[in-house]
XYZ file of N, CA and C in Angstrom:
327
model
N 16.294 -0.322 14.697
C 15.827 -1.178 15.041
C 16.317 -2.370 15.763
N 17.886 -2.357 15.337
C 18.377 -3.331 16.503
C 18.633 -2.177 17.385
N 19.283 -0.923 17.939
C 19.462 -0.435 18.355
C 18.327 -0.604 19.458
N 17.159 -0.027 19.197
C 15.763 -0.058 19.635
C 15.181 -1.262 20.549
N 15.427 -2.478 20.199
C 14.971 -3.962 20.685
C 16.359 -4.268 21.817
N 17.644 -4.159 21.465
C 18.653 -4.309 21.610
C 18.680 -3.466 23.268
N 17.951 -1.941 23.576
C 18.485 -1.488 24.133
C 16.929 -1.935 25.290
N 15.830 -2.194 24.669
C 14.762 -2.975 25.611
C 13.770 -1.665 25.110
N 13.623 -0.641 24.664
C 12.592 0.135 24.653
C 11.794 -0.191 23.575
N 11.879 -1.444 22.744
C 10.452 -1.963 22.234
C 11.016 -3.431 22.163
N 10.040 -4.113 21.959
C 10.298 -5.585 22.316
C 10.460 -6.388 20.261
N 9.374 -5.797 19.312
C 9.340 -5.748 18.725
C 9.158 -4.934 17.381
N 10.052 -5.232 15.721
C 9.655 -4.212 15.398
C 8.749 -4.196 13.746
N 7.599 -3.851 13.620
C 7.191 -4.036 12.494
C 7.657 -3.584 11.248
N 7.615 -4.510 10.337
C 7.648 -3.905 8.998
C 6.549 -4.148 7.591
N 5.151 -4.173 8.220
C 4.466 -4.903 7.402
C 4.731 -4.174 6.190
N 4.216 -3.267 5.608
C 3.497 -2.733 4.353
C 4.690 -2.919 3.546
N 5.786 -2.651 3.832
C 7.379 -2.747 2.565
C 7.261 -4.271 2.856
N 7.095 -5.605 3.302
C 7.307 -6.034 2.979
C 6.175 -7.552 1.860
N 5.265 -6.512 1.942
C 4.057 -6.881 1.152
C 4.530 -7.241 -0.432
N 5.202 -5.817 -0.358
C 5.929 -6.119 -2.281
C 7.322 -6.369 -2.101
N 8.107 -6.530 -1.053
C 9.127 -6.865 -1.127
C 9.439 -8.141 0.095
N 9.297 -9.274 -0.739
C 8.805 -10.304 0.476
C 10.428 -11.046 1.319
N 11.245 -10.607 1.002
C 12.352 -10.888 1.433
C 12.787 -9.737 2.189
N 12.127 -8.899 2.645
C 12.556 -7.903 3.250
C 13.440 -8.045 4.684
N 13.001 -9.218 5.575
C 13.719 -9.172 6.634
C 14.566 -9.538 6.549
N 14.716 -10.937 5.606
C 15.847 -11.407 5.477
C 17.080 -10.532 5.051
N 17.046 -9.527 4.271
C 17.580 -8.548 3.966
C 18.282 -7.347 4.476
N 17.151 -7.380 5.970
C 17.558 -6.501 6.771
C 18.768 -6.883 7.701
N 17.827 -8.240 8.368
C 18.929 -9.194 9.071
C 20.213 -9.508 8.365
N 20.451 -9.765 6.966
C 21.506 -10.077 6.519
C 22.467 -9.033 6.495
N 21.811 -7.535 6.689
C 23.116 -6.568 6.383
C 23.041 -6.075 5.486
N 22.266 -6.953 4.291
C 22.295 -6.504 3.070
C 21.764 -5.127 2.411
N 20.709 -4.656 3.294
C 19.343 -3.309 3.464
C 19.263 -2.428 4.548
N 19.641 -1.723 4.583
C 19.292 -1.101 5.815
C 17.484 -0.057 5.941
N 17.366 0.080 4.514
C 15.969 0.755 4.052
C 15.312 -0.571 3.297
N 14.046 -0.705 3.205
C 12.776 -1.338 2.194
C 12.289 -0.866 1.739
N 11.796 0.011 0.428
C 10.977 1.319 0.469
C 9.304 0.594 0.170
N 8.825 1.063 0.589
C 7.037 0.942 0.649
C 6.415 1.286 -0.192
N 6.009 0.570 -1.594
C 5.563 1.055 -2.931
C 3.895 1.762 -2.666
N 4.117 3.244 -2.623
C 2.857 3.631 -2.612
C 2.074 4.106 -4.000
N 0.871 4.070 -4.057
C 0.273 4.397 -5.033
C -0.722 5.979 -4.683
N -0.934 6.234 -6.082
C -2.170 7.371 -5.945
C -2.434 8.000 -6.694
N -3.762 8.763 -7.075
C -5.002 8.566 -7.973
C -3.581 10.015 -8.956
N -3.592 9.609 -10.364
C -3.414 10.610 -10.925
C -4.270 11.953 -11.439
N -3.789 13.023 -12.210
C -4.830 13.808 -12.540
C -5.411 14.574 -12.199
N -4.766 14.338 -10.634
C -5.253 15.408 -9.528
C -6.112 16.336 -9.621
N -5.351 17.471 -10.531
C -6.479 18.632 -10.765
C -7.794 18.568 -11.117
N -7.659 17.405 -12.630
C -8.901 17.249 -12.960
C -10.399 16.097 -11.971
N -9.227 15.496 -11.359
C -10.434 14.022 -10.824
C -10.794 14.807 -9.276
N -9.753 15.698 -9.156
C -10.411 16.313 -7.529
C -11.369 17.116 -7.868
N -12.165 17.256 -8.857
C -13.697 18.394 -8.948
C -14.982 17.433 -9.003
N -14.302 16.079 -9.169
C -15.497 15.253 -9.401
C -15.467 13.981 -8.231
N -14.312 13.613 -7.268
C -13.984 13.050 -6.325
C -13.197 13.295 -5.347
N -13.577 13.024 -3.992
C -12.619 13.070 -2.610
C -11.410 12.369 -2.821
N -10.482 13.026 -3.335
C -8.961 12.456 -3.668
C -8.402 11.670 -2.425
N -8.174 12.313 -1.158
C -8.311 11.373 -0.237
C -8.648 10.319 0.058
N -9.970 10.637 -0.269
C -10.582 8.748 -0.350
C -10.315 7.980 -1.159
N -9.979 8.291 -2.054
C -9.393 7.576 -3.067
C -8.222 7.196 -3.245
N -7.093 7.727 -2.213
C -6.165 7.456 -2.339
C -6.122 6.422 -0.643
N -7.070 7.234 -0.034
C -6.719 6.273 1.324
C -7.527 4.731 1.013
N -8.403 4.904 -0.187
C -8.710 3.467 -0.119
C -7.847 2.382 -1.301
N -7.334 3.267 -2.101
C -6.658 2.445 -3.202
C -5.353 1.503 -2.368
N -4.393 2.423 -1.354
C -3.658 1.833 -0.339
C -3.244 0.552 -0.207
N -4.978 0.324 0.741
C -5.124 -1.044 1.452
C -5.418 -1.881 0.482
N -6.443 -1.361 -0.408
C -6.755 -2.496 -1.119
C -5.731 -3.289 -2.495
N -4.807 -2.095 -2.723
C -3.668 -2.251 -3.320
C -2.884 -3.380 -2.596
N -2.242 -3.133 -1.084
C -2.036 -4.089 -0.369
C -2.466 -5.490 -0.279
N -3.878 -5.547 -0.283
C -4.937 -7.071 0.227
C -4.435 -7.493 -1.473
N -4.422 -7.056 -2.476
C -4.151 -7.270 -3.510
C -2.801 -8.442 -3.843
N -2.268 -7.313 -3.214
C -0.806 -7.947 -3.007
C -0.635 -9.608 -1.867
N -0.877 -9.112 -1.017
C -1.425 -10.119 0.232
C -1.491 -11.472 -0.750
N -3.324 -10.981 -1.298
C -3.546 -12.668 -2.036
C -2.699 -12.872 -2.744
N -1.896 -12.390 -3.523
C -0.920 -12.932 -4.745
C 0.163 -13.645 -4.113
N 0.466 -13.203 -2.929
C 1.387 -13.976 -1.927
C 0.751 -15.026 -1.715
N -0.258 -15.175 -1.054
C -0.630 -15.810 -0.833
C -1.612 -17.622 -2.025
N -1.420 -17.111 -3.232
C -1.104 -17.871 -4.206
C -0.253 -18.207 -4.549
N 1.249 -17.562 -3.948
C 2.195 -18.191 -4.414
C 2.976 -17.583 -5.590
N 2.200 -16.331 -5.723
C 2.445 -15.513 -7.031
C 3.502 -14.377 -6.148
N 4.160 -13.499 -7.416
C 5.125 -12.956 -6.958
C 4.344 -11.302 -6.808
N 5.122 -10.279 -5.877
C 3.999 -9.342 -6.412
C 3.882 -8.596 -7.844
N 2.615 -8.064 -7.963
C 2.541 -7.206 -9.132
C 2.682 -5.793 -9.069
N 4.336 -5.461 -9.480
C 4.210 -3.773 -8.645
C 4.377 -2.925 -9.906
N 3.526 -3.522 -11.195
C 2.888 -2.808 -12.262
C 1.844 -2.750 -11.893
N 0.860 -3.154 -11.199
C -0.216 -2.991 -11.046
C -0.427 -1.382 -10.435
N -1.272 -0.574 -11.422
C -1.107 0.947 -11.233
C -3.027 1.507 -10.606
N -2.667 2.757 -10.620
C -4.072 3.492 -9.670
C -5.218 3.232 -10.738
N -5.456 2.977 -11.712
C -6.633 2.834 -12.627
C -6.981 1.132 -12.229
N -6.358 0.508 -12.424
C -6.739 -1.028 -11.949
C -6.991 -0.915 -10.403
N -6.218 -0.220 -9.932
C -6.594 -0.300 -8.329
C -8.026 0.351 -8.220
N -8.247 1.614 -8.814
C -9.766 2.061 -8.579
C -10.938 1.327 -9.395
N -10.117 0.742 -10.025
C -11.526 -0.006 -10.294
C -12.221 -1.369 -9.889
N -11.028 -1.673 -9.665
C -10.995 -2.871 -8.103
C -12.171 -2.521 -6.878
N -11.178 -1.340 -6.255
C -12.217 -0.627 -5.605
C -13.780 -0.546 -5.413
N -13.863 0.342 -6.726
C -15.009 0.825 -7.208
C -16.001 -0.407 -7.313
N -15.586 -1.634 -7.532
C -15.980 -2.984 -7.796
C -16.736 -3.798 -6.542
N -15.554 -3.725 -5.935
C -15.612 -4.227 -4.234
C -16.525 -3.462 -3.495
N -16.840 -1.478 -3.373
C -17.409 -1.539 -2.781
C -18.530 -0.194 -3.236
N -18.433 -0.171 -4.430
C -19.679 0.969 -5.246
C -18.842 2.082 -5.396
N -19.569 3.077 -6.289
C -19.403 4.102 -6.650
C -19.068 5.030 -5.019
N -19.844 4.990 -4.498
C -20.330 5.954 -3.559
C -18.493 5.934 -2.430
N -17.409 4.536 -3.013
C -16.144 4.942 -2.418
C -15.460 5.904 -3.277
N -15.829 6.652 -4.183
C -14.818 7.499 -4.611
C -16.244 9.543 -4.724
N -17.269 8.934 -4.069
C -17.860 10.160 -4.496
C -17.064 11.296 -3.441
N -17.130 12.830 -3.656
C -17.526 13.691 -2.817
C -18.369 13.757 -1.516
N -17.942 14.091 -0.289
C -18.938 13.637 0.890
C -19.768 15.472 0.713
N -18.524 16.066 0.682
C -19.304 17.982 0.969
C -18.359 18.476 -0.098
N -18.789 19.630 -0.623
C -18.829 20.753 -1.253
C -18.731 20.227 -2.852
N -18.599 21.146 -3.516
C -18.802 20.674 -4.974
C -17.677 20.200 -6.035
């Protein structure tokens, strides 16, 4: 990142999603404490069973942004990120917000 900005190849480096679950990410990178900040990913479990009745790509695609939005709301309330919030809680939250069509298969059986 430093080389890219220093050489003029880019003006800015974005580290958005990792900073949602690691709010001090920028400070750690700038202080040389860390070169890598993990982006905590989440995906649906029981894939072989769940894949028969739901569109897994749609669920994973919905859970990720919804989970990051949840973490941003926590940070905005002055709370720490909840890294233990699992797939089930994220899926239920997504279905409550967007309805059952958010997990229904669009084509095929």
